[in-house]
mmCIF file of C-alpha atoms and ligand atoms in Angstrom:
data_model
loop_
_atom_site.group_PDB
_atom_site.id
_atom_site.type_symbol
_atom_site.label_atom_id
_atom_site.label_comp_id
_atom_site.label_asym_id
_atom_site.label_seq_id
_atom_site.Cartn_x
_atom_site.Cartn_y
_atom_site.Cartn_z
ATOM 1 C CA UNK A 1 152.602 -59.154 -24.915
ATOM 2 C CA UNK A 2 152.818 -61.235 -27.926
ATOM 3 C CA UNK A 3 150.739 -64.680 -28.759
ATOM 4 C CA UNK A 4 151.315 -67.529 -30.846
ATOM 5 C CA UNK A 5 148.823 -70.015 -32.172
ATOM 6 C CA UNK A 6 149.239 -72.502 -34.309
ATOM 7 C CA UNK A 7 147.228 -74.825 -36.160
ATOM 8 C CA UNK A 8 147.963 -77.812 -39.077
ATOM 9 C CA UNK A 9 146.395 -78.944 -42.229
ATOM 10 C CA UNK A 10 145.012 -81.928 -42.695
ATOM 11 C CA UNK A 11 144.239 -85.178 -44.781
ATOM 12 C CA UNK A 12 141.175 -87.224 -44.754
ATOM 13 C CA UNK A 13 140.568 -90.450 -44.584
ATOM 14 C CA UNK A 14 137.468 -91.033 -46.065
ATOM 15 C CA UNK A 15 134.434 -88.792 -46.591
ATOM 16 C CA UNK A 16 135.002 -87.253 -49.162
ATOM 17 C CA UNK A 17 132.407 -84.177 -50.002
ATOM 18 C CA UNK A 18 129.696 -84.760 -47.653
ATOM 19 C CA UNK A 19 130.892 -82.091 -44.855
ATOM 20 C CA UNK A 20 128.268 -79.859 -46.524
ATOM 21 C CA UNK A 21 125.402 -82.415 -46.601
ATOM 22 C CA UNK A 22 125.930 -82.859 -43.341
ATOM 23 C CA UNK A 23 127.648 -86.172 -43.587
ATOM 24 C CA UNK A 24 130.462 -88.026 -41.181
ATOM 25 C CA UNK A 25 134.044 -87.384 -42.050
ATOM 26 C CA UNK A 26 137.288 -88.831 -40.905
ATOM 27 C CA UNK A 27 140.110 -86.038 -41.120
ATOM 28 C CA UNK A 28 143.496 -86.633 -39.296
ATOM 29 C CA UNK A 29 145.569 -83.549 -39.016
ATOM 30 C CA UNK A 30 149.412 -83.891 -40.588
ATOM 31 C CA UNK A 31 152.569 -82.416 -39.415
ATOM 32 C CA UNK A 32 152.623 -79.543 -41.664
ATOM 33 C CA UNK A 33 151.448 -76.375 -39.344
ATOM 34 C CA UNK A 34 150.120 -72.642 -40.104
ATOM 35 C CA UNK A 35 151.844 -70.414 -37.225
ATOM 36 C CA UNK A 36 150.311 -67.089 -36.231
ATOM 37 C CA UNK A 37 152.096 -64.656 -33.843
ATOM 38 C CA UNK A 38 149.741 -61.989 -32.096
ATOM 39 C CA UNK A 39 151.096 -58.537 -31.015
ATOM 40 C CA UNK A 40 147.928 -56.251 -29.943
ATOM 41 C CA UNK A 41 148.986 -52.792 -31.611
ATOM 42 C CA UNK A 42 147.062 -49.284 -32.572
ATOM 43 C CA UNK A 43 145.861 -50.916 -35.629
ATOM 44 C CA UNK A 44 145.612 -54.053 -37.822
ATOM 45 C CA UNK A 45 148.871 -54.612 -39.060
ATOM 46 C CA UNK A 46 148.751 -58.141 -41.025
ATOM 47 C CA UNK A 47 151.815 -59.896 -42.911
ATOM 48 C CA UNK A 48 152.859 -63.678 -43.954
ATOM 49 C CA UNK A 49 156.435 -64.780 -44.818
ATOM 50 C CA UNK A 50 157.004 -65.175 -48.401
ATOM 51 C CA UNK A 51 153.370 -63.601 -49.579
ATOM 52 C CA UNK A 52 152.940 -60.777 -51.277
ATOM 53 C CA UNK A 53 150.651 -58.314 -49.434
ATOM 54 C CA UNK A 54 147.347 -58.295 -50.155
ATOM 55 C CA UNK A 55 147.311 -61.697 -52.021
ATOM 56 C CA UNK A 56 144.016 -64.182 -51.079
ATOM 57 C CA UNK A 57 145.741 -65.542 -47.860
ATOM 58 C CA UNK A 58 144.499 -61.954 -46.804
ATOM 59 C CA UNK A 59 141.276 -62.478 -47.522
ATOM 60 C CA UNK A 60 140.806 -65.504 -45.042
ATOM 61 C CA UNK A 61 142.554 -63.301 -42.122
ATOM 62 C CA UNK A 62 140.254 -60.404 -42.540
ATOM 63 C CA UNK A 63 137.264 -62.681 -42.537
ATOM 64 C CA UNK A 64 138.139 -63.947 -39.390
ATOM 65 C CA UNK A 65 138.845 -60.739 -37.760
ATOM 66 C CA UNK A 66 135.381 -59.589 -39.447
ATOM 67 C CA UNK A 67 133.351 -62.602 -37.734
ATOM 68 C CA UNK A 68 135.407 -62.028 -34.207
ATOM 69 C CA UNK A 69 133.980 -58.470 -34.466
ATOM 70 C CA UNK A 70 134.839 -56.187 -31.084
ATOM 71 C CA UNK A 71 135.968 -59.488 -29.815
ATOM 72 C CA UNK A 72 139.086 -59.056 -31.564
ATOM 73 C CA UNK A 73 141.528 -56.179 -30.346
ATOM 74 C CA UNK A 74 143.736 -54.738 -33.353
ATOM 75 C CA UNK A 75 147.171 -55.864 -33.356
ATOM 76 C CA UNK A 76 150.292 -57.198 -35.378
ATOM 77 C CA UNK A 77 149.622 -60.424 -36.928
ATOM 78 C CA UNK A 78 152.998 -62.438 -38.391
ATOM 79 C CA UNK A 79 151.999 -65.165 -40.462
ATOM 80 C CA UNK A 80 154.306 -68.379 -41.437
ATOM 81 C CA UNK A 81 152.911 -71.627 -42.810
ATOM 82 C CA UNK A 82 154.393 -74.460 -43.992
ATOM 83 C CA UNK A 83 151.323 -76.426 -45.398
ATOM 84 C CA UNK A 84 150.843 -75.669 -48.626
ATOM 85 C CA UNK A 85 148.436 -73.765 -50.735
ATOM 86 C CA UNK A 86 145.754 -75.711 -53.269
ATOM 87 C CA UNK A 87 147.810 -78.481 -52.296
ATOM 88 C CA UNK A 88 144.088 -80.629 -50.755
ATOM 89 C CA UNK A 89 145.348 -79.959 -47.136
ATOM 90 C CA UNK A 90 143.383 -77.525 -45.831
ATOM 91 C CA UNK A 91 145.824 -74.501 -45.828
ATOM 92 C CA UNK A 92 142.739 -72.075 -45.401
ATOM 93 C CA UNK A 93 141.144 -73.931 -42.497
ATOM 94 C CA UNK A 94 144.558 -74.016 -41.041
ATOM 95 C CA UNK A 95 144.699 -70.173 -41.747
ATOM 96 C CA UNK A 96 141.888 -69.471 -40.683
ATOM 97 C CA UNK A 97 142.437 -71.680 -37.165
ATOM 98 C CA UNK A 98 145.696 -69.975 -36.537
ATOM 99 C CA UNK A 99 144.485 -66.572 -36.813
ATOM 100 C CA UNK A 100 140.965 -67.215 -34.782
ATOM 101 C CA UNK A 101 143.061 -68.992 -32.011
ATOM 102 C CA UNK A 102 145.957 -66.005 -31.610
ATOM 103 C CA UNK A 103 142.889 -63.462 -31.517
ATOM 104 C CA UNK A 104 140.452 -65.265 -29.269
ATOM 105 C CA UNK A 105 142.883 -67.578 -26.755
ATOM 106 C CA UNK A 106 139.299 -68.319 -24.724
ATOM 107 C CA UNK A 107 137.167 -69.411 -27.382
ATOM 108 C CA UNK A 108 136.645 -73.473 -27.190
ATOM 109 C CA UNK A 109 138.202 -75.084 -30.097
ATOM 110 C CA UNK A 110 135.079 -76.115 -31.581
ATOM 111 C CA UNK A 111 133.646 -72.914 -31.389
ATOM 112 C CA UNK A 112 136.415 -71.763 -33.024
ATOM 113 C CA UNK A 113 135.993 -73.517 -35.908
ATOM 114 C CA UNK A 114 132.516 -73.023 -36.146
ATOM 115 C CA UNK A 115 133.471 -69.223 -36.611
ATOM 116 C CA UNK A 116 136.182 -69.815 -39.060
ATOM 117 C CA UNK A 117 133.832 -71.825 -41.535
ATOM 118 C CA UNK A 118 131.414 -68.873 -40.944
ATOM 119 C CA UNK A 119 133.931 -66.572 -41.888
ATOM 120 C CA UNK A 120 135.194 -69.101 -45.054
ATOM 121 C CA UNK A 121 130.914 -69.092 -46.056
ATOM 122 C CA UNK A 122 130.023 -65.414 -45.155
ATOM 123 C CA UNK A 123 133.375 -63.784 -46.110
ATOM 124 C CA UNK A 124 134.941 -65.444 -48.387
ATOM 125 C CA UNK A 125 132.171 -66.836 -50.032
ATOM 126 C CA UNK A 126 132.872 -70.435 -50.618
ATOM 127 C CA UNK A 127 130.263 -72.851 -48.759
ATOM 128 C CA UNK A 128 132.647 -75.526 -47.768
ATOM 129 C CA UNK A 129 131.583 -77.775 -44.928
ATOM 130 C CA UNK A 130 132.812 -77.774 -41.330
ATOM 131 C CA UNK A 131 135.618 -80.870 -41.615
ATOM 132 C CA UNK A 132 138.639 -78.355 -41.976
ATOM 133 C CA UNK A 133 137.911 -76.303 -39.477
ATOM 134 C CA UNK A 134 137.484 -78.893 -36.943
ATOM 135 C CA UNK A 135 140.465 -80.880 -38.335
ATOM 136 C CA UNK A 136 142.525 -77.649 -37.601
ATOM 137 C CA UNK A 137 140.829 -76.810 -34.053
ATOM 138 C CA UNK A 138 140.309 -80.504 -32.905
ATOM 139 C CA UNK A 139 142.635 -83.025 -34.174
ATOM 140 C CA UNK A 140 144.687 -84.708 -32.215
ATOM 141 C CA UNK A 141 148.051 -86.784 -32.998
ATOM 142 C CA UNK A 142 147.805 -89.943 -34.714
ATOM 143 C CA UNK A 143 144.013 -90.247 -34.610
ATOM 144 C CA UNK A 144 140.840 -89.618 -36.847
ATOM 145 C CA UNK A 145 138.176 -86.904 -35.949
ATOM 146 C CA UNK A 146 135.337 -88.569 -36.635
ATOM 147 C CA UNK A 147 133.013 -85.413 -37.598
ATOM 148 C CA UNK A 148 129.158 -85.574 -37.725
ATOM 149 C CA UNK A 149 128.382 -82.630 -39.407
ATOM 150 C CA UNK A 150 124.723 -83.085 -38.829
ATOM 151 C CA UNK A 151 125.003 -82.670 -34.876
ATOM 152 C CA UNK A 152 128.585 -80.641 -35.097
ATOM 153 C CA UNK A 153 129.626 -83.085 -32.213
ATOM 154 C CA UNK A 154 132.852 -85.687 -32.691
ATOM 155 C CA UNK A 155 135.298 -87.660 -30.730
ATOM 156 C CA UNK A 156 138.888 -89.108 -31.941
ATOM 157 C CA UNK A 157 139.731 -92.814 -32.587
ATOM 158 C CA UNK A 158 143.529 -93.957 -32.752
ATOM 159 C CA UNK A 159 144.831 -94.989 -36.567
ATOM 160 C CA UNK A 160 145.454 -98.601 -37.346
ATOM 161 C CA UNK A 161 149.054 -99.705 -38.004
ATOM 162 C CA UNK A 162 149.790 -97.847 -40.631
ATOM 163 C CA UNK A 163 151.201 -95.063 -42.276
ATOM 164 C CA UNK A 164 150.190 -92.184 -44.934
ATOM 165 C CA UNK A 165 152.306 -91.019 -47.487
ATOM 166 C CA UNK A 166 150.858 -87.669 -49.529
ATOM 167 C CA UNK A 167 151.671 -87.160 -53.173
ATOM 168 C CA UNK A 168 151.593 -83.950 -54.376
ATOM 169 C CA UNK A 169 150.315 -83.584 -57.983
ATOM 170 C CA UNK A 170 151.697 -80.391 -58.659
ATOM 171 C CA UNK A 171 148.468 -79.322 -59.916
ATOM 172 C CA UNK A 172 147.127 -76.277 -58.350
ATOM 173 C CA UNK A 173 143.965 -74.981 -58.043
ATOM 174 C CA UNK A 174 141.894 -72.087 -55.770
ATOM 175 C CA UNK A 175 138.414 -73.469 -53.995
ATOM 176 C CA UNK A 176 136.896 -70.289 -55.254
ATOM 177 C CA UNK A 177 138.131 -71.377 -58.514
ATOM 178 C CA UNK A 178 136.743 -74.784 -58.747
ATOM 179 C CA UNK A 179 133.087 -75.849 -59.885
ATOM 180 C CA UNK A 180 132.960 -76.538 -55.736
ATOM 181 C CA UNK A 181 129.833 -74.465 -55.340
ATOM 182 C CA UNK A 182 128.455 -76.114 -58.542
ATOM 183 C CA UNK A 183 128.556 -79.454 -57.524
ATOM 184 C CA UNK A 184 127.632 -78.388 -53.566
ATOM 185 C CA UNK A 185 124.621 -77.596 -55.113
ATOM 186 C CA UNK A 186 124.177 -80.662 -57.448
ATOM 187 C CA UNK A 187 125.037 -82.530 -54.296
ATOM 188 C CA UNK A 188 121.809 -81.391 -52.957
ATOM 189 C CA UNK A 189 119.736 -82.348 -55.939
ATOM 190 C CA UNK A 190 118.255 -86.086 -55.476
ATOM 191 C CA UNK A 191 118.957 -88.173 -58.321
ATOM 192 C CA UNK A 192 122.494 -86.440 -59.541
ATOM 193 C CA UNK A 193 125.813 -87.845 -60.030
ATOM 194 C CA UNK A 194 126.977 -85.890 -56.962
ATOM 195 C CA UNK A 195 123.743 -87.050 -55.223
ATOM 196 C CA UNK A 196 124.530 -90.527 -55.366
ATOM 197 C CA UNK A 197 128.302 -90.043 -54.903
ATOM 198 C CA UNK A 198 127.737 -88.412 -51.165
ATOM 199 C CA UNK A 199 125.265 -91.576 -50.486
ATOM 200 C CA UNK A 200 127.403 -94.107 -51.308
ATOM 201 C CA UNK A 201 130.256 -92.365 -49.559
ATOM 202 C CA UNK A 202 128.230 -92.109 -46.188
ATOM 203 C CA UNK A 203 128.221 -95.350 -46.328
ATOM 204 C CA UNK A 204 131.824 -95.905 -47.029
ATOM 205 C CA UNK A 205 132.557 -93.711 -43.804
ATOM 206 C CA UNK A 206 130.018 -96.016 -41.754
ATOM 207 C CA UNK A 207 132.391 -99.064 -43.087
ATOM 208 C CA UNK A 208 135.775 -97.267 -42.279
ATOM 209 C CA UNK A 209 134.783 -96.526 -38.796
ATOM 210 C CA UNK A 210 134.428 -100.158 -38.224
ATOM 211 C CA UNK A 211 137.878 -100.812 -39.800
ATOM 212 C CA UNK A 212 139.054 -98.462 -37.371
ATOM 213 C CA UNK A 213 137.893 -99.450 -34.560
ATOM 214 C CA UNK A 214 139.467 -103.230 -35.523
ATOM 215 C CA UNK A 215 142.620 -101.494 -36.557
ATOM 216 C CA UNK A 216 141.252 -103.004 -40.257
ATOM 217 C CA UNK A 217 144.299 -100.492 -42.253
ATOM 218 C CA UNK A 218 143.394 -103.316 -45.654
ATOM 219 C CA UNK A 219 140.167 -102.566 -45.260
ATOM 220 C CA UNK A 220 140.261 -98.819 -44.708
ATOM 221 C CA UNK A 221 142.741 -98.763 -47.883
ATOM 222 C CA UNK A 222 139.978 -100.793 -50.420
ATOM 223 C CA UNK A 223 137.586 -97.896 -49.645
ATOM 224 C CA UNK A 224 139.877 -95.515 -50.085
ATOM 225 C CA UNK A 225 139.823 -97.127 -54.122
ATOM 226 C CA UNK A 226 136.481 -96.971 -53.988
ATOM 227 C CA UNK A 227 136.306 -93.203 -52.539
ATOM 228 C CA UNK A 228 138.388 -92.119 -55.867
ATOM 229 C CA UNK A 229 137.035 -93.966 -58.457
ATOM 230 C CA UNK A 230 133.418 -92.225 -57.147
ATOM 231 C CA UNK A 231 135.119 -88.708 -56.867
ATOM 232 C CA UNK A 232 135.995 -89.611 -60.861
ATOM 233 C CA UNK A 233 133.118 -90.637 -61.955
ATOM 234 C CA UNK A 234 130.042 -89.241 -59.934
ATOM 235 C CA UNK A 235 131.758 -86.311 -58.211
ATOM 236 C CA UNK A 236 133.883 -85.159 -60.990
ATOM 237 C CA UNK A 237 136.073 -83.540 -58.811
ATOM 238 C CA UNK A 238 139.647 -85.548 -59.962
ATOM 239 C CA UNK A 239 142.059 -85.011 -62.929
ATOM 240 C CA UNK A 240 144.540 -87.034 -64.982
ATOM 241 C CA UNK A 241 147.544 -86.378 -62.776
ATOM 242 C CA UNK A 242 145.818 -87.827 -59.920
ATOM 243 C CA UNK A 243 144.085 -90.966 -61.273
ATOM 244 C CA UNK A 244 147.046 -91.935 -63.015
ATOM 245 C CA UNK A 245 149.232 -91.698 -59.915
ATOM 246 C CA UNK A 246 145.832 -93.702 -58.136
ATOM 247 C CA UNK A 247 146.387 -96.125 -60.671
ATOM 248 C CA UNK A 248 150.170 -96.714 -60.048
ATOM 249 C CA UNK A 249 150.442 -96.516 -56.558
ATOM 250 C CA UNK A 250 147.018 -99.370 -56.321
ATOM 251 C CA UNK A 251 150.106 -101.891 -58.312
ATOM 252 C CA UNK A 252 153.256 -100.994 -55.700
ATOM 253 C CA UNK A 253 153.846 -103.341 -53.154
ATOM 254 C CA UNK A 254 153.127 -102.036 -49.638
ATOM 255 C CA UNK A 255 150.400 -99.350 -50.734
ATOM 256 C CA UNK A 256 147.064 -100.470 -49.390
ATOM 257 C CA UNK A 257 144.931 -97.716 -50.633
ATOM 258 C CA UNK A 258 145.219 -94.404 -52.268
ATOM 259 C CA UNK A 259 143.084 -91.702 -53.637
ATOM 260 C CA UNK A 260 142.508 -87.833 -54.386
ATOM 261 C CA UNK A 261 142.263 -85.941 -51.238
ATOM 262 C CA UNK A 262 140.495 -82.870 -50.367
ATOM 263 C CA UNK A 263 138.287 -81.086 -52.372
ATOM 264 C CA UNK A 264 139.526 -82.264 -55.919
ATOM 265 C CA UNK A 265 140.395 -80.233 -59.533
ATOM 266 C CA UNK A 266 144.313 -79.746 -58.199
ATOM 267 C CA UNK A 267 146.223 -80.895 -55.189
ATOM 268 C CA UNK A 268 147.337 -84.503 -53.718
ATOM 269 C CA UNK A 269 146.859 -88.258 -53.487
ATOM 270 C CA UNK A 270 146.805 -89.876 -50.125
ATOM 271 C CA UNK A 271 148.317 -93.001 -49.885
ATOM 272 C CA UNK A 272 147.647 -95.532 -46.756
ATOM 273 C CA UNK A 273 150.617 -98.235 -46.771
ATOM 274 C CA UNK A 274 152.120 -100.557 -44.832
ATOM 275 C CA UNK A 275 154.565 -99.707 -42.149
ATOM 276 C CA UNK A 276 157.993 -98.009 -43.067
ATOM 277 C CA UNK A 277 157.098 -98.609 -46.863
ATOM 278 C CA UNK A 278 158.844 -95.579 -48.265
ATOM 279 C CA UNK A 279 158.307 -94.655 -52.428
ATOM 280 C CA UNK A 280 159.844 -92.300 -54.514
ATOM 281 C CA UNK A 281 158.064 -88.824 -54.544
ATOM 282 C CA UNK A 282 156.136 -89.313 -51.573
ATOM 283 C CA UNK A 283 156.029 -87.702 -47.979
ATOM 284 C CA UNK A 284 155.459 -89.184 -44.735
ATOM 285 C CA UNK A 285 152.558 -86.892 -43.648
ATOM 286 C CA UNK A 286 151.368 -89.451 -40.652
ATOM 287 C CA UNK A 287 153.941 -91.658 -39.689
ATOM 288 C CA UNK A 288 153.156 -95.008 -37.219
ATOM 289 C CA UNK A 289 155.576 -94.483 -35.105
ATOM 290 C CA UNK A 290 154.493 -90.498 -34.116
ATOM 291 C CA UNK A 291 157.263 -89.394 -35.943
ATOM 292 C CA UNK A 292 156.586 -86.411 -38.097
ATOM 293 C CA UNK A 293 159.117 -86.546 -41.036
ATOM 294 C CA UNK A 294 158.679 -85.019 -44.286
ATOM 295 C CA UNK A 295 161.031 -86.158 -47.025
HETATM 296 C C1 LIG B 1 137.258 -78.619 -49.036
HETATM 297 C C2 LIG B 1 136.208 -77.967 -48.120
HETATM 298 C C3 LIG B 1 135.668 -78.991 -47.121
HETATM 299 C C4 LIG B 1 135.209 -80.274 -47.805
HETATM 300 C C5 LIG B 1 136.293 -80.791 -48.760
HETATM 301 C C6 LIG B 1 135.845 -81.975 -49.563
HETATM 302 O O1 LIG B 1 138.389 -78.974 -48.301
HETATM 303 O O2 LIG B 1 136.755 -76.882 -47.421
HETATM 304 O O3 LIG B 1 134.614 -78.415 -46.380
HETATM 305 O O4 LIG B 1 133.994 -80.088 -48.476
HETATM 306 O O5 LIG B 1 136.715 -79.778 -49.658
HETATM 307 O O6 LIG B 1 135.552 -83.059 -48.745
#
């Protein structure tokens, strides 16, 4: 008997880099899903439409079989995803998810992304924090996980009138490819750049949750400004592409904030705006209305 699991990527809202100093983050899951189907078989069988086998999506499946140990029977896994790769949505975490969820239907969903960032640090070898993971395993529709990385614990609060439109940059990048571990570690370094960037973003997330809960989507959007002009200049994690498209989309009318998403060097911007606003070049990702368009 076969079984499907799926799981989606995700933006976030604010909280930007401080998953892995075990800050607060505020990731809402979008439309775009990774699909798994599960046939138990002889042996491990593992394939993913349109990717060539053993490319680095196989990496992330064999990690998670490797942390679900004798947990996980062999078996036929199909893969299909429609978020995409280097993109700043989380494709791995929603990998990842997928794959941990068709293998271990039992496992609560927080435990199950526990084991998938395991599998991401021990595996893989990137130490990225616990927000996609949780995004994937946790989210629910139209609301913010709001993550405490310190306890692991979170809860979901509904999103303002709003909606979020993602641009993608076209640039590309790999986390393993990144200076992410670099600046992880400067991160952890009192007195850096990255240092004082995951301060002052703490306390950005502290703000946003209050804009939340007074469905503040004005207020959310300034910090969002502020969250990319510190990934520029402390965090160092953005690139042309994306602060020029930051810097356009903060004069349209109807955008009320906009930034990098994700971890940085490649991928998109996320753009809060007013309801219905639609602009060239961007997709509805979270729509007000529960709709989940892409155009
Ligand atoms: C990547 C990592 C996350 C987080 C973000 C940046 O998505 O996987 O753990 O650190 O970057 O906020």
């Amino acid at each position: 008997m076969s079984r499907v699991s799926s799981a989606p990527g995700r933006v976030n809202l604010l909280g930007e880099h401080v998953d892995h100093q075990q800050g607060t983050v505020l990731p809402v899951a979008i439309h775009l899903r990774t699909t798994v189907r599960y046939t138990p078989g002889e042996a491990w069988e593992i394939s993913s439409e349109g990717h060539e086998r053993g490319g680095s999506w196989e990496r992330y499946v064999r990690a998670v079989i490797g942390e679900a140990g004798e947990a996980a029977e062999p078996g036929r896994l199909e893969i299909s995803s429609a978020v995409p790769e280097g993109a700043g949505l989380a494709s791995s975490a929603a990998l990842e998810v997928a794959v941990a969820g068709a293998l271990l239907p039992d496992l609560p969903s927080l435990e199950v992304a526990r084991l998938c960032r395991r599998a991401e640090n021990e595996r893989v070898g990137v130490p990225c924090g616990l927000m996609d993971q949780v995004a994937a395993a946790c989210a629910i529709a139209r609301h913010a996980v709001v993550l405490d990385c310190a306890s692991e614990t979170f809860f979901h609060l509904p999103l303002p009138e709003m909606e979020m439109l993602l641009f993608d940059t076209g640039v590309r990048r790999a986390l393993g490819d990144t200076a992410y571990a670099d600046r992880v570690r400067e991160a952890s370094t009192p007195g850096t750049p990255a240092a004082r960037h995951v301060a002052e973003e703490r306390a950005r997330v502290d703000r946003a949750i209050t804009c939340l809960d007074r469905g503040d989507s004005k207020g959310l959007g300034d910090l969002m400004y502020e969250c990319h002009a510190s990934l520029r200049d402390l965090y160092r994690c953005s690139f042309d592409e994306a602060d020029t498209l930051v810097e356009r989309l903060a004069v349209t009318p109807g955008v009320l904030g906009a930034r990098l998403v994700g971890a940085g060097w490649g991928g998109s911007v996320l753009a809060l705006v007013e309801r219905a606003t639609r602009l060239h070049g961007g997709a509805v990702v979270v729509s007000d209305d529960g709709l989940t368009v892409q155009e």
